[in-house]
mmCIF file of C-alpha atoms and ligand atoms in Angstrom:
data_model
loop_
_atom_site.group_PDB
_atom_site.id
_atom_site.type_symbol
_atom_site.label_atom_id
_atom_site.label_comp_id
_atom_site.label_asym_id
_atom_site.label_seq_id
_atom_site.Cartn_x
_atom_site.Cartn_y
_atom_site.Cartn_z
ATOM 1 C CA MET M 29 -8.920 60.971 -34.330
ATOM 2 C CA GLN M 30 -10.372 57.527 -34.930
ATOM 3 C CA GLY M 31 -6.979 56.348 -36.516
ATOM 4 C CA LYS M 32 -4.876 57.663 -33.602
ATOM 5 C CA PHE M 33 -7.157 55.920 -31.133
ATOM 6 C CA THR M 34 -6.795 52.543 -32.987
ATOM 7 C CA LYS M 35 -2.987 52.998 -33.183
ATOM 8 C CA ASP M 36 -2.753 53.737 -29.437
ATOM 9 C CA LYS M 37 -4.872 50.706 -28.749
ATOM 10 C CA ASN M 38 -2.528 48.487 -30.813
ATOM 11 C CA ILE M 39 0.592 49.834 -29.066
ATOM 12 C CA TYR M 40 -1.099 49.283 -25.731
ATOM 13 C CA ARG M 41 -2.049 45.692 -26.686
ATOM 14 C CA LYS M 42 1.492 44.951 -27.956
ATOM 15 C CA SER M 43 3.146 46.288 -24.792
ATOM 16 C CA PHE M 44 0.741 44.284 -22.703
ATOM 17 C CA LEU M 45 1.610 41.101 -24.622
ATOM 18 C CA ILE M 46 5.360 41.726 -24.267
ATOM 19 C CA VAL M 47 5.114 42.349 -20.516
ATOM 20 C CA PHE M 48 2.849 39.312 -20.115
ATOM 21 C CA GLY M 49 5.297 37.162 -22.127
ATOM 22 C CA ILE M 50 8.255 38.281 -19.997
ATOM 23 C CA LEU M 51 6.357 37.553 -16.761
ATOM 24 C CA LEU M 52 5.339 34.131 -18.040
ATOM 25 C CA ALA M 53 8.926 33.284 -18.978
ATOM 26 C CA ILE M 54 10.172 34.392 -15.538
ATOM 27 C CA ALA M 55 7.518 32.249 -13.847
ATOM 28 C CA LEU M 56 8.421 29.212 -15.990
ATOM 29 C CA ILE M 57 12.159 29.550 -15.420
ATOM 30 C CA GLY M 58 11.510 30.080 -11.703
ATOM 31 C CA SER M 59 9.416 26.951 -11.384
ATOM 32 C CA LEU M 60 12.003 24.928 -13.329
ATOM 33 C CA ILE M 61 14.769 26.117 -11.011
ATOM 34 C CA THR M 62 12.651 25.354 -7.933
ATOM 35 C CA ALA M 63 11.772 21.858 -9.214
ATOM 36 C CA ARG M 64 15.471 21.179 -9.895
ATOM 37 C CA ASN M 65 16.505 22.324 -6.438
ATOM 38 C CA LEU M 66 13.876 20.300 -4.578
ATOM 39 C CA PRO M 67 15.508 17.308 -2.915
ATOM 40 C CA LYS M 68 14.455 14.039 -4.513
ATOM 41 C CA GLY M 69 11.501 12.226 -2.960
ATOM 42 C CA LEU M 70 11.953 8.709 -1.530
ATOM 43 C CA SER M 71 10.611 6.848 -4.563
ATOM 44 C CA GLN M 72 12.907 8.774 -6.917
ATOM 45 C CA ILE M 73 15.960 7.890 -4.830
ATOM 46 C CA ALA M 74 14.852 4.252 -4.553
ATOM 47 C CA LYS M 75 14.561 3.851 -8.329
ATOM 48 C CA LYS M 76 18.254 3.045 -8.679
ATOM 49 C CA HIS M 77 17.664 0.057 -6.380
ATOM 50 C CA ASN M 78 14.595 -1.105 -8.338
ATOM 51 C CA LEU M 79 12.673 -0.695 -5.122
ATOM 52 C CA LYS M 80 9.143 0.706 -5.098
ATOM 53 C CA ILE M 81 8.188 2.916 -2.162
ATOM 54 C CA GLY M 82 4.552 2.689 -1.176
ATOM 55 C CA THR M 83 1.887 3.740 1.276
ATOM 56 C CA ALA M 84 -1.757 3.041 2.092
ATOM 57 C CA VAL M 85 -4.381 5.592 1.080
ATOM 58 C CA SER M 86 -8.110 6.232 1.281
ATOM 59 C CA SER M 87 -9.859 7.941 -1.615
ATOM 60 C CA TRP M 88 -11.027 10.933 0.457
ATOM 61 C CA GLN M 89 -7.428 11.720 1.415
ATOM 62 C CA LEU M 90 -6.565 12.391 -2.235
ATOM 63 C CA ASP M 91 -8.759 15.519 -2.185
ATOM 64 C CA ASP M 92 -6.264 17.240 0.121
ATOM 65 C CA PRO M 93 -3.722 18.963 -2.188
ATOM 66 C CA GLN M 94 -0.986 18.770 0.445
ATOM 67 C CA PHE M 95 -1.578 15.036 0.923
ATOM 68 C CA ALA M 96 -1.543 14.520 -2.833
ATOM 69 C CA SER M 97 1.672 16.464 -3.390
ATOM 70 C CA VAL M 98 3.586 14.655 -0.601
ATOM 71 C CA LEU M 99 2.260 11.367 -1.951
ATOM 72 C CA ILE M 100 3.277 12.034 -5.555
ATOM 73 C CA ARG M 101 6.742 13.246 -4.548
ATOM 74 C CA ASN M 102 7.638 10.292 -2.348
ATOM 75 C CA PHE M 103 5.675 7.228 -3.401
ATOM 76 C CA ASN M 104 5.299 5.222 -6.595
ATOM 77 C CA LEU M 105 3.106 2.486 -5.132
ATOM 78 C CA ILE M 106 -0.220 2.802 -3.325
ATOM 79 C CA THR M 107 -2.489 0.373 -1.529
ATOM 80 C CA PRO M 108 -6.134 1.207 -0.827
ATOM 81 C CA GLU M 109 -6.282 0.934 2.960
ATOM 82 C CA ASN M 110 -9.884 -0.297 3.003
ATOM 83 C CA GLU M 111 -11.728 0.422 -0.228
ATOM 84 C CA MET M 112 -10.933 -2.845 -2.023
ATOM 85 C CA LYS M 113 -12.105 -5.014 0.864
ATOM 86 C CA PHE M 114 -15.216 -7.190 0.412
ATOM 87 C CA GLU M 115 -17.337 -5.191 2.895
ATOM 88 C CA LEU M 116 -16.631 -1.880 1.249
ATOM 89 C CA LEU M 117 -17.007 -3.132 -2.324
ATOM 90 C CA SER M 118 -20.142 -5.212 -2.062
ATOM 91 C CA PRO M 119 -23.086 -3.686 -0.141
ATOM 92 C CA ALA M 120 -25.509 -6.449 -1.225
ATOM 93 C CA PRO M 121 -25.235 -9.905 -2.826
ATOM 94 C CA GLY M 122 -23.889 -9.534 -6.358
ATOM 95 C CA GLU M 123 -23.826 -5.716 -6.100
ATOM 96 C CA TYR M 124 -20.592 -3.769 -6.375
ATOM 97 C CA ASP M 125 -19.715 -0.159 -5.689
ATOM 98 C CA PHE M 126 -16.254 0.519 -7.069
ATOM 99 C CA SER M 127 -16.413 4.307 -6.694
ATOM 100 C CA GLY M 128 -13.848 4.702 -3.878
ATOM 101 C CA ALA M 129 -11.358 2.229 -5.309
ATOM 102 C CA ASP M 130 -11.839 3.582 -8.848
ATOM 103 C CA LYS M 131 -10.895 7.049 -7.615
ATOM 104 C CA ILE M 132 -7.643 5.671 -6.194
ATOM 105 C CA ILE M 133 -6.904 3.814 -9.437
ATOM 106 C CA ALA M 134 -7.553 6.953 -11.524
ATOM 107 C CA PHE M 135 -5.211 8.973 -9.302
ATOM 108 C CA ALA M 136 -2.524 6.301 -9.590
ATOM 109 C CA LYS M 137 -2.845 6.172 -13.356
ATOM 110 C CA LYS M 138 -2.657 9.962 -13.674
ATOM 111 C CA HIS M 139 0.563 10.108 -11.659
ATOM 112 C CA GLY M 140 2.298 6.949 -12.889
ATOM 113 C CA ILE M 141 1.915 5.176 -9.545
ATOM 114 C CA SER M 142 1.540 1.376 -9.293
ATOM 115 C CA VAL M 143 -1.223 -0.206 -7.220
ATOM 116 C CA ARG M 144 -1.250 -3.082 -4.724
ATOM 117 C CA GLY M 145 -4.789 -4.450 -4.537
ATOM 118 C CA HIS M 146 -5.747 -5.258 -0.949
ATOM 119 C CA THR M 147 -7.331 -7.681 -0.273
ATOM 120 C CA LEU M 148 -9.421 -10.364 -1.971
ATOM 121 C CA VAL M 149 -9.791 -12.949 0.809
ATOM 122 C CA TRP M 150 -9.739 -12.040 4.475
ATOM 123 C CA THR M 151 -11.859 -12.968 7.459
ATOM 124 C CA ASN M 152 -12.234 -9.318 8.545
ATOM 125 C CA GLN M 153 -14.333 -6.627 6.912
ATOM 126 C CA LEU M 154 -16.745 -9.047 5.282
ATOM 127 C CA PRO M 155 -20.237 -7.777 4.395
ATOM 128 C CA LYS M 156 -23.021 -8.544 6.868
ATOM 129 C CA TRP M 157 -25.132 -10.116 4.122
ATOM 130 C CA LEU M 158 -22.344 -12.662 3.661
ATOM 131 C CA VAL M 159 -21.498 -13.428 7.283
ATOM 132 C CA ASN M 160 -25.146 -13.696 8.344
ATOM 133 C CA GLY M 161 -26.342 -15.362 5.162
ATOM 134 C CA ASN M 162 -26.299 -19.007 6.305
ATOM 135 C CA PHE M 163 -24.868 -20.009 2.941
ATOM 136 C CA SER M 164 -23.859 -23.594 2.234
ATOM 137 C CA ARG M 165 -20.255 -24.539 1.405
ATOM 138 C CA ASP M 166 -21.067 -24.842 -2.294
ATOM 139 C CA GLU M 167 -22.764 -21.443 -2.306
ATOM 140 C CA LEU M 168 -19.805 -19.845 -0.537
ATOM 141 C CA ILE M 169 -17.390 -21.303 -3.076
ATOM 142 C CA ILE M 170 -19.483 -19.694 -5.823
ATOM 143 C CA ILE M 171 -19.693 -16.388 -3.918
ATOM 144 C CA LEU M 172 -15.931 -16.252 -3.346
ATOM 145 C CA HIS M 173 -15.171 -17.206 -6.934
ATOM 146 C CA ASN M 174 -17.563 -14.540 -8.246
ATOM 147 C CA HIS M 175 -16.092 -11.951 -5.900
ATOM 148 C CA ILE M 176 -12.511 -12.602 -6.972
ATOM 149 C CA ASP M 177 -13.457 -12.772 -10.630
ATOM 150 C CA THR M 178 -15.532 -9.565 -10.499
ATOM 151 C CA VAL M 179 -12.941 -7.498 -8.646
ATOM 152 C CA VAL M 180 -9.801 -8.727 -10.395
ATOM 153 C CA SER M 181 -11.452 -8.474 -13.827
ATOM 154 C CA HIS M 182 -12.648 -4.933 -13.046
ATOM 155 C CA TYR M 183 -9.042 -3.900 -12.396
ATOM 156 C CA ARG M 184 -7.344 -6.143 -14.958
ATOM 157 C CA GLY M 185 -4.170 -4.427 -16.181
ATOM 158 C CA GLN M 186 -4.532 -1.653 -13.563
ATOM 159 C CA VAL M 187 -3.549 -3.446 -10.376
ATOM 160 C CA SER M 188 -0.004 -4.779 -10.615
ATOM 161 C CA TYR M 189 -0.035 -6.796 -7.385
ATOM 162 C CA TRP M 190 -2.872 -8.420 -5.458
ATOM 163 C CA ASP M 191 -2.883 -9.447 -1.824
ATOM 164 C CA VAL M 192 -4.976 -12.471 -2.722
ATOM 165 C CA VAL M 193 -5.173 -14.065 0.716
ATOM 166 C CA ASN M 194 -4.611 -12.043 3.865
ATOM 167 C CA GLU M 195 -3.683 -13.266 7.339
ATOM 168 C CA SER M 196 -4.814 -16.891 7.145
ATOM 169 C CA LEU M 197 -2.348 -18.198 9.744
ATOM 170 C CA ALA M 198 -2.703 -18.692 13.504
ATOM 171 C CA PRO M 199 0.144 -17.593 15.825
ATOM 172 C CA ASP M 200 1.435 -21.207 15.882
ATOM 173 C CA GLY M 201 1.789 -21.211 12.089
ATOM 174 C CA SER M 202 -1.170 -23.477 11.350
ATOM 175 C CA ILE M 203 -4.040 -22.411 9.092
ATOM 176 C CA SER M 204 -6.251 -20.419 11.453
ATOM 177 C CA GLN M 205 -9.547 -22.044 12.439
ATOM 178 C CA ASP M 206 -10.766 -18.642 13.563
ATOM 179 C CA ASN M 207 -11.497 -17.682 9.971
ATOM 180 C CA PHE M 208 -14.788 -17.471 8.100
ATOM 181 C CA TRP M 209 -13.458 -19.074 4.912
ATOM 182 C CA MET M 210 -11.637 -21.876 6.753
ATOM 183 C CA GLN M 211 -14.761 -22.674 8.758
ATOM 184 C CA HIS M 212 -17.069 -22.740 5.766
ATOM 185 C CA ILE M 213 -14.916 -23.907 2.853
ATOM 186 C CA GLY M 214 -11.844 -25.508 4.473
ATOM 187 C CA PRO M 215 -8.119 -24.944 3.860
ATOM 188 C CA GLU M 216 -8.488 -25.257 0.089
ATOM 189 C CA TYR M 217 -9.960 -21.750 0.018
ATOM 190 C CA ILE M 218 -6.368 -20.509 -0.159
ATOM 191 C CA GLU M 219 -5.282 -22.330 -3.309
ATOM 192 C CA LEU M 220 -8.669 -21.783 -4.971
ATOM 193 C CA ALA M 221 -8.347 -18.040 -4.413
ATOM 194 C CA PHE M 222 -4.944 -17.910 -6.107
ATOM 195 C CA ARG M 223 -6.149 -19.969 -9.075
ATOM 196 C CA TRP M 224 -9.229 -17.772 -9.565
ATOM 197 C CA ALA M 225 -7.247 -14.531 -9.260
ATOM 198 C CA HIS M 226 -4.747 -15.767 -11.835
ATOM 199 C CA GLU M 227 -7.534 -16.722 -14.249
ATOM 200 C CA ALA M 228 -9.034 -13.240 -13.954
ATOM 201 C CA ASP M 229 -5.726 -11.418 -14.580
ATOM 202 C CA PRO M 230 -2.836 -13.637 -15.662
ATOM 203 C CA ASN M 231 -0.431 -10.672 -15.642
ATOM 204 C CA ALA M 232 -0.997 -9.532 -12.055
ATOM 205 C CA LEU M 233 1.544 -10.682 -9.473
ATOM 206 C CA LEU M 234 -0.220 -12.560 -6.700
ATOM 207 C CA PHE M 235 0.812 -12.183 -3.066
ATOM 208 C CA TYR M 236 0.044 -13.908 0.191
ATOM 209 C CA ASN M 237 0.095 -11.202 2.923
ATOM 210 C CA GLU M 238 0.755 -11.984 6.585
ATOM 211 C CA ALA M 239 1.278 -10.267 9.946
ATOM 212 C CA ASN M 240 3.903 -11.131 12.574
ATOM 213 C CA ALA M 241 5.693 -13.662 10.377
ATOM 214 C CA GLU M 242 8.624 -11.498 9.346
ATOM 215 C CA GLY M 243 11.391 -12.755 11.611
ATOM 216 C CA LYS M 244 12.008 -16.036 13.379
ATOM 217 C CA GLY M 245 9.264 -18.127 14.935
ATOM 218 C CA LEU M 246 6.421 -20.583 14.510
ATOM 219 C CA LYS M 247 4.323 -18.288 12.375
ATOM 220 C CA ALA M 248 7.225 -17.483 10.035
ATOM 221 C CA ASP M 249 7.874 -21.224 9.700
ATOM 222 C CA GLY M 250 4.191 -21.867 9.031
ATOM 223 C CA LEU M 251 4.233 -19.192 6.351
ATOM 224 C CA PHE M 252 7.272 -20.750 4.720
ATOM 225 C CA MET M 253 5.616 -24.191 4.759
ATOM 226 C CA LEU M 254 2.423 -22.806 3.268
ATOM 227 C CA ALA M 255 4.349 -21.002 0.505
ATOM 228 C CA ASN M 256 6.411 -24.098 -0.185
ATOM 229 C CA MET M 257 3.277 -26.240 -0.427
ATOM 230 C CA LEU M 258 1.532 -23.812 -2.790
ATOM 231 C CA ILE M 259 4.592 -23.539 -5.036
ATOM 232 C CA THR M 260 5.075 -27.318 -5.069
ATOM 233 C CA GLN M 261 1.449 -27.727 -6.139
ATOM 234 C CA GLY M 262 1.932 -25.268 -8.987
ATOM 235 C CA ILE M 263 -0.396 -22.647 -7.491
ATOM 236 C CA PRO M 264 0.242 -19.179 -9.013
ATOM 237 C CA LEU M 265 1.832 -17.547 -5.972
ATOM 238 C CA HIS M 266 4.407 -14.903 -6.879
ATOM 239 C CA GLY M 267 5.208 -13.124 -3.662
ATOM 240 C CA ILE M 268 4.895 -12.773 0.086
ATOM 241 C CA GLY M 269 3.807 -9.599 1.831
ATOM 242 C CA PHE M 270 5.354 -8.957 5.222
ATOM 243 C CA GLU M 271 3.058 -6.477 6.934
ATOM 244 C CA MET M 272 5.667 -5.250 9.428
ATOM 245 C CA HIS M 273 3.432 -3.669 12.041
ATOM 246 C CA THR M 274 5.995 -3.107 14.778
ATOM 247 C CA GLY M 275 6.735 -0.981 17.814
ATOM 248 C CA LEU M 276 9.613 0.348 19.864
ATOM 249 C CA GLY M 277 11.315 -2.649 21.440
ATOM 250 C CA TRP M 278 9.568 -5.264 19.307
ATOM 251 C CA SER M 279 10.585 -5.250 15.690
ATOM 252 C CA PRO M 280 12.039 -8.217 13.803
ATOM 253 C CA LYS M 281 15.779 -8.638 14.130
ATOM 254 C CA PRO M 282 17.372 -7.713 10.772
ATOM 255 C CA ASP M 283 19.426 -10.935 10.536
ATOM 256 C CA GLU M 284 16.343 -13.083 11.203
ATOM 257 C CA LEU M 285 14.331 -11.124 8.672
ATOM 258 C CA ALA M 286 17.123 -11.570 6.130
ATOM 259 C CA ILE M 287 17.156 -15.357 6.644
ATOM 260 C CA ASN M 288 13.386 -15.524 6.276
ATOM 261 C CA ILE M 289 13.495 -13.441 3.086
ATOM 262 C CA GLN M 290 16.257 -15.640 1.686
ATOM 263 C CA ARG M 291 14.431 -18.938 2.160
ATOM 264 C CA LEU M 292 11.404 -17.467 0.386
ATOM 265 C CA ALA M 293 13.711 -16.192 -2.369
ATOM 266 C CA ASP M 294 14.913 -19.766 -2.750
ATOM 267 C CA LEU M 295 11.311 -20.690 -3.600
ATOM 268 C CA GLY M 296 11.401 -18.027 -6.321
ATOM 269 C CA LEU M 297 9.204 -15.576 -4.417
ATOM 270 C CA GLU M 298 9.304 -11.791 -4.325
ATOM 271 C CA ILE M 299 8.969 -9.983 -1.004
ATOM 272 C CA HIS M 300 7.019 -6.797 -0.376
ATOM 273 C CA ILE M 301 7.085 -5.008 2.951
ATOM 274 C CA THR M 302 3.415 -4.088 2.801
ATOM 275 C CA GLU M 303 2.162 -2.227 5.884
ATOM 276 C CA MET M 304 5.044 -0.961 7.962
ATOM 277 C CA ASP M 305 4.450 1.203 10.996
ATOM 278 C CA VAL M 306 6.317 1.542 14.288
ATOM 279 C CA ARG M 307 4.069 2.447 17.188
ATOM 280 C CA ILE M 308 5.259 4.411 20.201
ATOM 281 C CA ILE M 309 3.707 4.841 23.651
ATOM 282 C CA GLU M 310 2.472 8.436 23.698
ATOM 283 C CA PRO M 311 3.694 11.065 24.223
ATOM 284 C CA ALA M 312 6.570 10.220 21.896
ATOM 285 C CA SER M 313 9.868 11.808 22.992
ATOM 286 C CA LEU M 314 12.564 12.900 20.555
ATOM 287 C CA GLU M 315 14.591 9.912 21.730
ATOM 288 C CA ASP M 316 11.657 7.628 20.843
ATOM 289 C CA LEU M 317 11.482 9.159 17.373
ATOM 290 C CA TYR M 318 15.189 8.481 16.787
ATOM 291 C CA GLU M 319 14.752 4.911 18.019
ATOM 292 C CA GLN M 320 11.826 4.584 15.616
ATOM 293 C CA ALA M 321 13.958 5.967 12.789
ATOM 294 C CA LYS M 322 16.564 3.289 13.520
ATOM 295 C CA ILE M 323 13.967 0.523 13.139
ATOM 296 C CA TYR M 324 12.693 1.951 9.848
ATOM 297 C CA ALA M 325 16.276 2.235 8.560
ATOM 298 C CA GLU M 326 17.130 -1.358 9.556
ATOM 299 C CA ILE M 327 14.148 -2.796 7.726
ATOM 300 C CA VAL M 328 14.774 -0.773 4.550
ATOM 301 C CA GLN M 329 18.429 -1.761 4.664
ATOM 302 C CA THR M 330 17.534 -5.453 5.006
ATOM 303 C CA CYS M 331 15.098 -5.153 2.114
ATOM 304 C CA LEU M 332 17.761 -3.471 -0.041
ATOM 305 C CA ASP M 333 20.274 -6.187 0.784
ATOM 306 C CA ALA M 334 17.880 -8.853 -0.528
ATOM 307 C CA THR M 335 17.582 -9.026 -4.298
ATOM 308 C CA ASN M 336 13.986 -10.314 -4.142
ATOM 309 C CA CYS M 337 12.634 -7.517 -1.867
ATOM 310 C CA THR M 338 11.054 -5.236 -4.434
ATOM 311 C CA ALA M 339 8.639 -2.971 -2.560
ATOM 312 C CA TYR M 340 8.585 -1.177 0.732
ATOM 313 C CA SER M 341 5.285 0.318 1.953
ATOM 314 C CA THR M 342 4.126 2.064 5.092
ATOM 315 C CA TRP M 343 0.533 1.771 6.331
ATOM 316 C CA GLY M 344 -0.534 5.385 5.832
ATOM 317 C CA LEU M 345 1.110 8.719 5.169
ATOM 318 C CA THR M 346 0.901 10.775 8.362
ATOM 319 C CA ASP M 347 0.617 9.964 12.054
ATOM 320 C CA THR M 348 -2.839 11.507 12.238
ATOM 321 C CA LEU M 349 -4.149 9.263 9.449
ATOM 322 C CA SER M 350 -2.927 6.020 11.025
ATOM 323 C CA TRP M 351 -5.198 3.234 12.260
ATOM 324 C CA ILE M 352 -2.929 2.686 15.304
ATOM 325 C CA PRO M 353 -4.346 5.141 17.903
ATOM 326 C CA HIS M 354 -7.892 3.890 17.190
ATOM 327 C CA ILE M 355 -7.075 0.252 17.829
ATOM 328 C CA TYR M 356 -4.269 0.686 20.383
ATOM 329 C CA PRO M 357 -5.211 3.759 22.449
ATOM 330 C CA GLY M 358 -2.272 5.359 24.219
ATOM 331 C CA THR M 359 0.070 4.531 21.360
ATOM 332 C CA GLY M 360 0.685 6.372 18.119
ATOM 333 C CA SER M 361 3.210 8.406 16.091
ATOM 334 C CA PRO M 362 3.852 5.347 13.893
ATOM 335 C CA LEU M 363 4.566 6.760 10.430
ATOM 336 C CA LEU M 364 7.048 8.859 8.421
ATOM 337 C CA PHE M 365 5.256 12.234 8.511
ATOM 338 C CA TYR M 366 3.782 14.363 11.286
ATOM 339 C CA GLY M 367 0.143 15.386 10.896
ATOM 340 C CA ASP M 368 1.223 18.612 9.161
ATOM 341 C CA TYR M 369 3.149 16.598 6.526
ATOM 342 C CA THR M 370 6.580 17.524 7.920
ATOM 343 C CA PRO M 371 8.956 14.569 7.521
ATOM 344 C CA LYS M 372 9.971 12.857 10.781
ATOM 345 C CA PRO M 373 13.423 11.501 11.703
ATOM 346 C CA ALA M 374 12.289 8.127 10.294
ATOM 347 C CA TYR M 375 11.801 9.713 6.880
ATOM 348 C CA TYR M 376 15.348 11.083 6.860
ATOM 349 C CA ALA M 377 16.724 7.769 8.106
ATOM 350 C CA ILE M 378 15.137 5.939 5.156
ATOM 351 C CA GLN M 379 16.331 8.648 2.779
ATOM 352 C CA LYS M 380 19.890 8.193 4.065
ATOM 353 C CA VAL M 381 19.813 4.414 3.596
ATOM 354 C CA LEU M 382 18.468 4.761 0.073
ATOM 355 C CA GLU M 383 21.083 7.380 -0.828
ATOM 356 C CA ILE M 384 24.122 5.574 0.574
ATOM 357 C CA LYS M 385 23.886 2.272 -1.254
HETATM 358 O O1 G3I G 412 -16.885 1.375 6.722
HETATM 359 C C1 G3I G 412 -17.355 1.647 8.047
HETATM 360 C C2 G3I G 412 -18.356 2.715 8.003
HETATM 361 O O2 G3I G 412 -19.474 2.252 7.274
HETATM 362 C C3 G3I G 412 -18.738 3.088 9.421
HETATM 363 O O3 G3I G 412 -19.612 4.140 9.400
HETATM 364 C C4 G3I G 412 -17.482 3.481 10.231
HETATM 365 C C5 G3I G 412 -17.814 3.788 11.671
HETATM 366 O O4 G3I G 412 -16.746 3.490 12.511
HETATM 367 O O5 G3I G 412 -16.598 2.414 10.212
HETATM 368 C C6 G3I G 412 -16.183 2.076 8.926
HETATM 369 O O6 G3I G 412 -15.366 0.979 9.000
HETATM 370 C C7 G3I G 412 -14.053 1.180 9.483
HETATM 371 C C8 G3I G 412 -13.119 0.706 8.375
HETATM 372 O O7 G3I G 412 -11.791 0.681 8.843
HETATM 373 C C9 G3I G 412 -13.215 1.532 7.111
HETATM 374 O O8 G3I G 412 -12.876 2.853 7.356
HETATM 375 C C10 G3I G 412 -13.874 0.363 10.740
HETATM 376 O O9 G3I G 412 -14.622 0.917 11.797
HETATM 377 C C11 G3I G 412 -12.425 0.264 11.121
HETATM 378 O O10 G3I G 412 -12.262 -0.678 12.173
HETATM 379 C C12 G3I G 412 -11.623 -0.210 9.926
HETATM 380 O O11 G3I G 412 -10.268 -0.337 10.321
HETATM 381 C C13 G3I G 412 -9.389 -0.867 9.363
HETATM 382 C C14 G3I G 412 -8.904 -2.253 9.793
HETATM 383 O O12 G3I G 412 -7.946 -2.724 8.831
HETATM 384 C C15 G3I G 412 -10.039 -3.245 9.884
HETATM 385 O O13 G3I G 412 -9.574 -4.474 10.286
HETATM 386 C C16 G3I G 412 -8.201 0.070 9.259
HETATM 387 O O14 G3I G 412 -8.630 1.319 8.736
HETATM 388 C C17 G3I G 412 -7.117 -0.520 8.354
HETATM 389 O O15 G3I G 412 -5.964 0.236 8.462
HETATM 390 C C18 G3I G 412 -6.801 -1.948 8.810
HETATM 391 O O16 G3I G 412 -5.865 -2.476 7.910
HETATM 392 C C19 G3I G 412 -5.388 -3.795 8.179
HETATM 393 C C20 G3I G 412 -5.013 -4.419 6.846
HETATM 394 O O17 G3I G 412 -6.119 -4.382 5.996
HETATM 395 C C21 G3I G 412 -4.522 -5.850 7.025
HETATM 396 N N1 G3I G 412 -3.440 -5.915 7.984
HETATM 397 C C22 G3I G 412 -3.664 -5.288 9.264
HETATM 398 C C23 G3I G 412 -4.118 -3.833 9.061
HETATM 399 C C24 G3I G 412 -4.282 -3.144 10.396
HETATM 400 O O18 G3I G 412 -5.341 -3.705 11.128
#
């Protein structure tokens, strides 16, 4: 009786294992077939052009599995939207809280995604202790040096590109006077920042990032002159970031963008499109969305046509996560995905450009 019971138990266990094995194999084959049939994400398609496709993220967004899966499928470059800025990193003099930015770096590492560090020197989002500290020029030079050294060293080998200096130019192309660092240190804050960043991580590529200087105009000329001056002086500047915040009816003309990219290429500089979005007056019609798609496609095409344009990033993943409606009420719908992560016409327009060439 005992023997029969043990035998039955063994047969039962064996059958269970066989059925389990078959089910597991079916599931594996199924998932392989599904993965094969999924259309390629943007970054996969762009690989043949040696173009990285990026977006801005906040650490809390990575907790959403849908956000994470759309991100991993389509992007191989991420920029922390805020969490590497001075205000968010340093709550008190000499104190650093890297938790948010570290989470983004860990995610990037896990999924083979490169990181653009943003940003070491900017006049916005500075800590209150710094702005209200009544520090002398010499003290501020030490504070800025320590900040750059601390942050770049913390991420040495993990951040491929740094936006070292952000938005230092006035609309007329001169170095902006309306800038904390300019007012307290003077224009040399720019070259000092690049030198210090390079000392802290000699392998990181160092970018100067600017808004509204992509096409033709005084600011674009000022940017070119600044880049030329830094290069001539032997400052370690490796690339220019064109933010590319645009809107329907006011985006840079592709031929003017191409000329601007070319003259910077002649200086030996790489170009990254760093923060693209195309805002629309709400409610956005289908016609507006197609017009938006055309602008996105034109900029990607111009970037592809230039050999030195190596990265193309949007400033956020979905329309609902964008900064635009908060700062420009009444406008919105600026990105490649609707709030529910469905791709918009702009997504397909970029996909088409990347596939054709
Ligand atoms: O961190 C504070 C938090 O402590 C506070 O409780 C909360 C209350 O509103 O605000 C939080 O700060 C917000 C911050 O983002 C971090 O989330 C600010 O209000 C908000 O104004 C700030 O906006 C950011 C903006 O830079 C600041 O200038 C946007 O998210 C960010 O997209 C935007 O990004 C810039 C690029 O860095 C440079 N180029 C232009 C681009 C668009 O402005």
